[in-house]
Short mmCIF file of C-alpha atoms and ligand atoms in Angstrom, two decimals:
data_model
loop_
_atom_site.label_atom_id
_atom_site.label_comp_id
_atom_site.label_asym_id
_atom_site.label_seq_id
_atom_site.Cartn_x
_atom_site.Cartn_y
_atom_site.Cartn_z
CA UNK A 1 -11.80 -55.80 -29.74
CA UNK A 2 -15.07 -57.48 -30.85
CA UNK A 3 -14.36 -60.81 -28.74
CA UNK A 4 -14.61 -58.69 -25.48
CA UNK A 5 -18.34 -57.46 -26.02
CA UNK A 6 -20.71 -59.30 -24.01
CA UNK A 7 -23.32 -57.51 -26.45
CA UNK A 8 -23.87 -55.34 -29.34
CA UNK A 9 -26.49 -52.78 -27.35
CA UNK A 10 -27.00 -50.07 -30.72
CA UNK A 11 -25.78 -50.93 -33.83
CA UNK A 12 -23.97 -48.71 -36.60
CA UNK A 13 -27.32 -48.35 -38.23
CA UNK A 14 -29.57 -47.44 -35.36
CA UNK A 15 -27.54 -44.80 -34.82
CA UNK A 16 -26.67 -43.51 -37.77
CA UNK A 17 -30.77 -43.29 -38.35
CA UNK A 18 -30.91 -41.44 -34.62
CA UNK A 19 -28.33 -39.27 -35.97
CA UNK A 20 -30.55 -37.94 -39.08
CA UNK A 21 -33.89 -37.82 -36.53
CA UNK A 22 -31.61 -35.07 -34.36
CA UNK A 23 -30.46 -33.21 -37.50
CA UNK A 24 -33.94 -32.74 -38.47
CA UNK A 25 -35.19 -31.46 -35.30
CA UNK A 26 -32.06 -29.07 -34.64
CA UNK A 27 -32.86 -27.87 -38.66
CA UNK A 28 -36.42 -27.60 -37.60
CA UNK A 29 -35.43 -25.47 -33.92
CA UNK A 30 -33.10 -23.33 -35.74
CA UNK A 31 -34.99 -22.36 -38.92
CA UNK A 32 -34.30 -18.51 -39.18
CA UNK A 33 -31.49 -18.41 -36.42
CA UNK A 34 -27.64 -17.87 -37.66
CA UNK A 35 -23.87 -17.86 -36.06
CA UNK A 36 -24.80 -21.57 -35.16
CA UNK A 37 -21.98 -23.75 -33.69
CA UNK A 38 -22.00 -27.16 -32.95
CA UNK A 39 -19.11 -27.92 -30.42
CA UNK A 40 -18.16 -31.16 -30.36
CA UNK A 41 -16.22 -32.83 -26.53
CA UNK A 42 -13.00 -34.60 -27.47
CA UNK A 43 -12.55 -37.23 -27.84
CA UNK A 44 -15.94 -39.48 -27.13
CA UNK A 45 -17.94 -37.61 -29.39
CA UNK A 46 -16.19 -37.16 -32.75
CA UNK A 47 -17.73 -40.02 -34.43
CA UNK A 48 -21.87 -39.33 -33.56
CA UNK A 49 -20.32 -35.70 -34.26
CA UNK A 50 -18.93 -36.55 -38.28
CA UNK A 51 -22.83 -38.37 -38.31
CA UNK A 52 -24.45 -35.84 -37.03
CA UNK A 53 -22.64 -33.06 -39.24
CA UNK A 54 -23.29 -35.23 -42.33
CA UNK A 55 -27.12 -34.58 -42.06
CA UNK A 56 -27.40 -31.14 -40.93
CA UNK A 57 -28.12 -28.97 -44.14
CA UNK A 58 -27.94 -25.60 -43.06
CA UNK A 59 -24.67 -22.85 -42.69
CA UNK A 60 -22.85 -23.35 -39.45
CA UNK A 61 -19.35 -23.33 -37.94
CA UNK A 62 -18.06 -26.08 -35.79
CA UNK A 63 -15.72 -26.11 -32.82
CA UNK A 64 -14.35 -28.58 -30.31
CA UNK A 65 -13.16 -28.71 -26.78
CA UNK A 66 -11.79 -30.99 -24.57
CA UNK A 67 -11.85 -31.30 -20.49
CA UNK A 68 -11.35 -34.01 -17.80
CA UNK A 69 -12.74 -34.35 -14.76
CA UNK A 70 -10.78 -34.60 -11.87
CA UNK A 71 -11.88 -37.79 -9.87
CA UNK A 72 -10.55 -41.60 -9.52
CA UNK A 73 -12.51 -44.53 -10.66
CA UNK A 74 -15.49 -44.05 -12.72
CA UNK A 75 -17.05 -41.19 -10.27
CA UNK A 76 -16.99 -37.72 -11.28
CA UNK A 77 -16.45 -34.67 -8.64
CA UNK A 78 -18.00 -32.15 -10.64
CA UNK A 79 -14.75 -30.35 -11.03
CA UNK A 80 -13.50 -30.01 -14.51
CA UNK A 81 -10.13 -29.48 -16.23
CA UNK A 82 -9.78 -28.09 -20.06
CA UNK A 83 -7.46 -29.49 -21.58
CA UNK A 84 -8.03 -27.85 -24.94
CA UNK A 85 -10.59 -24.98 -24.95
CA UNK A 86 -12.26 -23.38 -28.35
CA UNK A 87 -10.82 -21.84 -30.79
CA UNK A 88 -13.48 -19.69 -31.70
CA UNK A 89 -15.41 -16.76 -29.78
CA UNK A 90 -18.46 -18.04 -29.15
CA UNK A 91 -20.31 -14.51 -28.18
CA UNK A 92 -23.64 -13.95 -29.77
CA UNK A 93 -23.32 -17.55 -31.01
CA UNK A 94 -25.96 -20.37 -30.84
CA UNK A 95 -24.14 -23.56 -29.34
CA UNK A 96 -24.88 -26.87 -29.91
CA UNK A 97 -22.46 -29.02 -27.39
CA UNK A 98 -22.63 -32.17 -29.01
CA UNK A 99 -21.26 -35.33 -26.33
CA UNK A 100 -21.32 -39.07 -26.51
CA UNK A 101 -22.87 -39.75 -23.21
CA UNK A 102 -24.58 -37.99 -20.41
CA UNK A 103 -24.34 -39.74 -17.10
CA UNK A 104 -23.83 -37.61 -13.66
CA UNK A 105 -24.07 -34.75 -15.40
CA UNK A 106 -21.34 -32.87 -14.17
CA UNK A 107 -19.11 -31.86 -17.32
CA UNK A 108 -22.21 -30.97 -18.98
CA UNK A 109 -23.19 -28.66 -16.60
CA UNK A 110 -19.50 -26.69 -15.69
CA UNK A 111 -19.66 -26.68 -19.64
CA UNK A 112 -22.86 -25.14 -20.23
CA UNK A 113 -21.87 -22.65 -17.28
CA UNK A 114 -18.56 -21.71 -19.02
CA UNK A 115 -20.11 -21.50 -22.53
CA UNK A 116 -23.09 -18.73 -21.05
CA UNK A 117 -19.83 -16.57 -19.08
CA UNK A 118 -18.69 -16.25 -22.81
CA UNK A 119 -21.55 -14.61 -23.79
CA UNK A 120 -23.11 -17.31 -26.23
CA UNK A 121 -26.48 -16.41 -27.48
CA UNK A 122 -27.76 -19.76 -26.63
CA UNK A 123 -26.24 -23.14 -25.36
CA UNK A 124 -28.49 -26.68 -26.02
CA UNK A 125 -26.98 -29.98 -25.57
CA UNK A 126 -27.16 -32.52 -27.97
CA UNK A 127 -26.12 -36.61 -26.97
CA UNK A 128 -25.92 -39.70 -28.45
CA UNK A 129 -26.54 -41.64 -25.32
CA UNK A 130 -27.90 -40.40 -21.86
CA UNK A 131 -27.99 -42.73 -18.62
CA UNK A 132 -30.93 -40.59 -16.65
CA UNK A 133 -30.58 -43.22 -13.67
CA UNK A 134 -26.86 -41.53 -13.07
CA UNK A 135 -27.73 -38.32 -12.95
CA UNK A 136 -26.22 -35.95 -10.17
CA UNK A 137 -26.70 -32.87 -11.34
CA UNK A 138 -30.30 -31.46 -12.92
CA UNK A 139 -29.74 -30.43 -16.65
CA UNK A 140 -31.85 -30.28 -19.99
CA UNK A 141 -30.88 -32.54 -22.48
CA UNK A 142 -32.30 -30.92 -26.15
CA UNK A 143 -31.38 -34.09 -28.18
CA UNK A 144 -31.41 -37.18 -27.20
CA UNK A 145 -29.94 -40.46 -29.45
CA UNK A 146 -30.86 -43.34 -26.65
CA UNK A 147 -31.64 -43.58 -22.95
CA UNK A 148 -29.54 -46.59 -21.90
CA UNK A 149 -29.58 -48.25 -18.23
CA UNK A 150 -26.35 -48.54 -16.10
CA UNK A 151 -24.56 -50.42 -17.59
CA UNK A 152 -20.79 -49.52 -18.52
CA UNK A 153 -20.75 -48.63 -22.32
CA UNK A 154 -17.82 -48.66 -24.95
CA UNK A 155 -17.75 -47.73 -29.11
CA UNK A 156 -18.17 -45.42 -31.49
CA UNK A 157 -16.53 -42.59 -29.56
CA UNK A 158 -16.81 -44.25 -26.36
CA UNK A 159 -13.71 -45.59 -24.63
CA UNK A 160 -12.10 -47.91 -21.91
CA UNK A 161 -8.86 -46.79 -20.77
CA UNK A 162 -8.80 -44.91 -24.22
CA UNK A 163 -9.43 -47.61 -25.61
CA UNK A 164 -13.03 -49.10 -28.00
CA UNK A 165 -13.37 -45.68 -29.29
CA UNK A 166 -13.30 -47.11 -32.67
CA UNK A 167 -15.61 -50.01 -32.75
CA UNK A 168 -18.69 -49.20 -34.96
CA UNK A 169 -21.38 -49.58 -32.38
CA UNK A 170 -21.95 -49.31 -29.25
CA UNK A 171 -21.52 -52.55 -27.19
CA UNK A 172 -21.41 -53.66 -23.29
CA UNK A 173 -18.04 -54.78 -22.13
CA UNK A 174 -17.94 -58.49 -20.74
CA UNK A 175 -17.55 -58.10 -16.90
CA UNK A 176 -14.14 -59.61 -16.38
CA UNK A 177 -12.40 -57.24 -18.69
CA UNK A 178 -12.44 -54.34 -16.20
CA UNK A 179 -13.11 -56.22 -12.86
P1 IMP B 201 -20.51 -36.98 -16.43
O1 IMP B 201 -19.83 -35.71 -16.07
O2 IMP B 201 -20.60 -37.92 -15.26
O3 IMP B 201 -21.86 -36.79 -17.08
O4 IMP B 201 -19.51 -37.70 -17.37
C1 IMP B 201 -19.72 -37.96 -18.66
C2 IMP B 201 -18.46 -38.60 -19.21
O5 IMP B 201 -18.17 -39.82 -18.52
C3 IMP B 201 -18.67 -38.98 -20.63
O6 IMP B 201 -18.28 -37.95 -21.50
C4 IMP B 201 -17.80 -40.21 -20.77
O7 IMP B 201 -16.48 -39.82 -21.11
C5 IMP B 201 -17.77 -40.83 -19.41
N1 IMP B 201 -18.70 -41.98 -19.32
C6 IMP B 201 -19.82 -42.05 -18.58
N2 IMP B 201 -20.44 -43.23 -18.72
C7 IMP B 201 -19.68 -43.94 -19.59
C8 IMP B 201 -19.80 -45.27 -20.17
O8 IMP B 201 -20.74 -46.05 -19.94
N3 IMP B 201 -18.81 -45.62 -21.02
C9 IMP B 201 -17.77 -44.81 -21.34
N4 IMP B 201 -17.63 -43.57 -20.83
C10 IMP B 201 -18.58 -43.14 -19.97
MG1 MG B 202 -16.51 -37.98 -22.81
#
């Protein structure tokens, strides 16, 4: 795995310190509040979501769902596919969608959509990474763990081909293993 990283871009530590600095501000924006649910989206985001988790003292439920979007190649079409939906109501519920990366925005926003039809109290989003450049869509991003550039991004959550999910940073893929 590690031999085809041009470059470590965040390491296991930066994030894991971005991970507290989010937990602290949700704790902070939710003082008071209850029925709080942080939905993770399978698969990228389980392991900022287990960081995440690990620092936020305060009751709450979580939840996860999964969707593809329907597309070839590495462009989204804004239409989305669940493959595994909640298993919770989330009515009256304040949601925090936590993802791994925000780029054209598009599952973000047919999730938030969905999530609101249901009836949920409130809906933020909270991501590790966010590539603003990309974005297609208009949509608030609450939490934010790093802006990156354009560049194609693998680890901690973050796959190729399904692949790199499990390598404890996040790192830039040399060229010539996807060209
Ligand atoms: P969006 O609907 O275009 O915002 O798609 C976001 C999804 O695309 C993420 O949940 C990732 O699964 C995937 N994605 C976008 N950029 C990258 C990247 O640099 N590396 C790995 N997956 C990515
Ligand atoms: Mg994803």
């Amino acid at each position: 795995m590690h031999k085809d990283m041009e470059k470590v871009l965040i390491t296991q530590e930066e994030i894991q310190e971005a991970a507290k600095r989010l937990a602290a501000q949700i704790e902070r924006d939710y003082a008071g509040e209850d029925s709080i649910v942080f939905v993770g989206l399978l698969k990228g985001s389980v392991q900022f979501m287990a960081d995440l988790l690990k620092n936020i003292d305060m009751m709450c439920t979580i939840d996860f769902i999964c969707v593809s979007s329907y597309g070839k190649g590495t462009k989204s079409t804004g239409r989305v596919n669940i493959i595994k939906d909640l298993s919770e109501p989330i009515d009256e519920k304040n949601v925090i969608i936590v993802e791994d990366i925000i780029d054209s925005g598009n599952t973000l926003n047919f999730i938030k959509k969905y999530f609101s039809a249901k009836n949920a109290k409130s809906v933020r989003i909270c991501t590790l990474l966010n590539k603003p450049e990309r974005r297609e869509i208009e949509i608030d991003v609450d939490y934010v763990g790093f802006d990156v550039s354009d560049e194609f991004v693998v680890g901690y959550g973050l796959d190729y081909k399904e692949y790199y999910r499990n390598l404890p940073y996040i790192g830039v893929l040399k060229p010539e293993i996807y060209e």
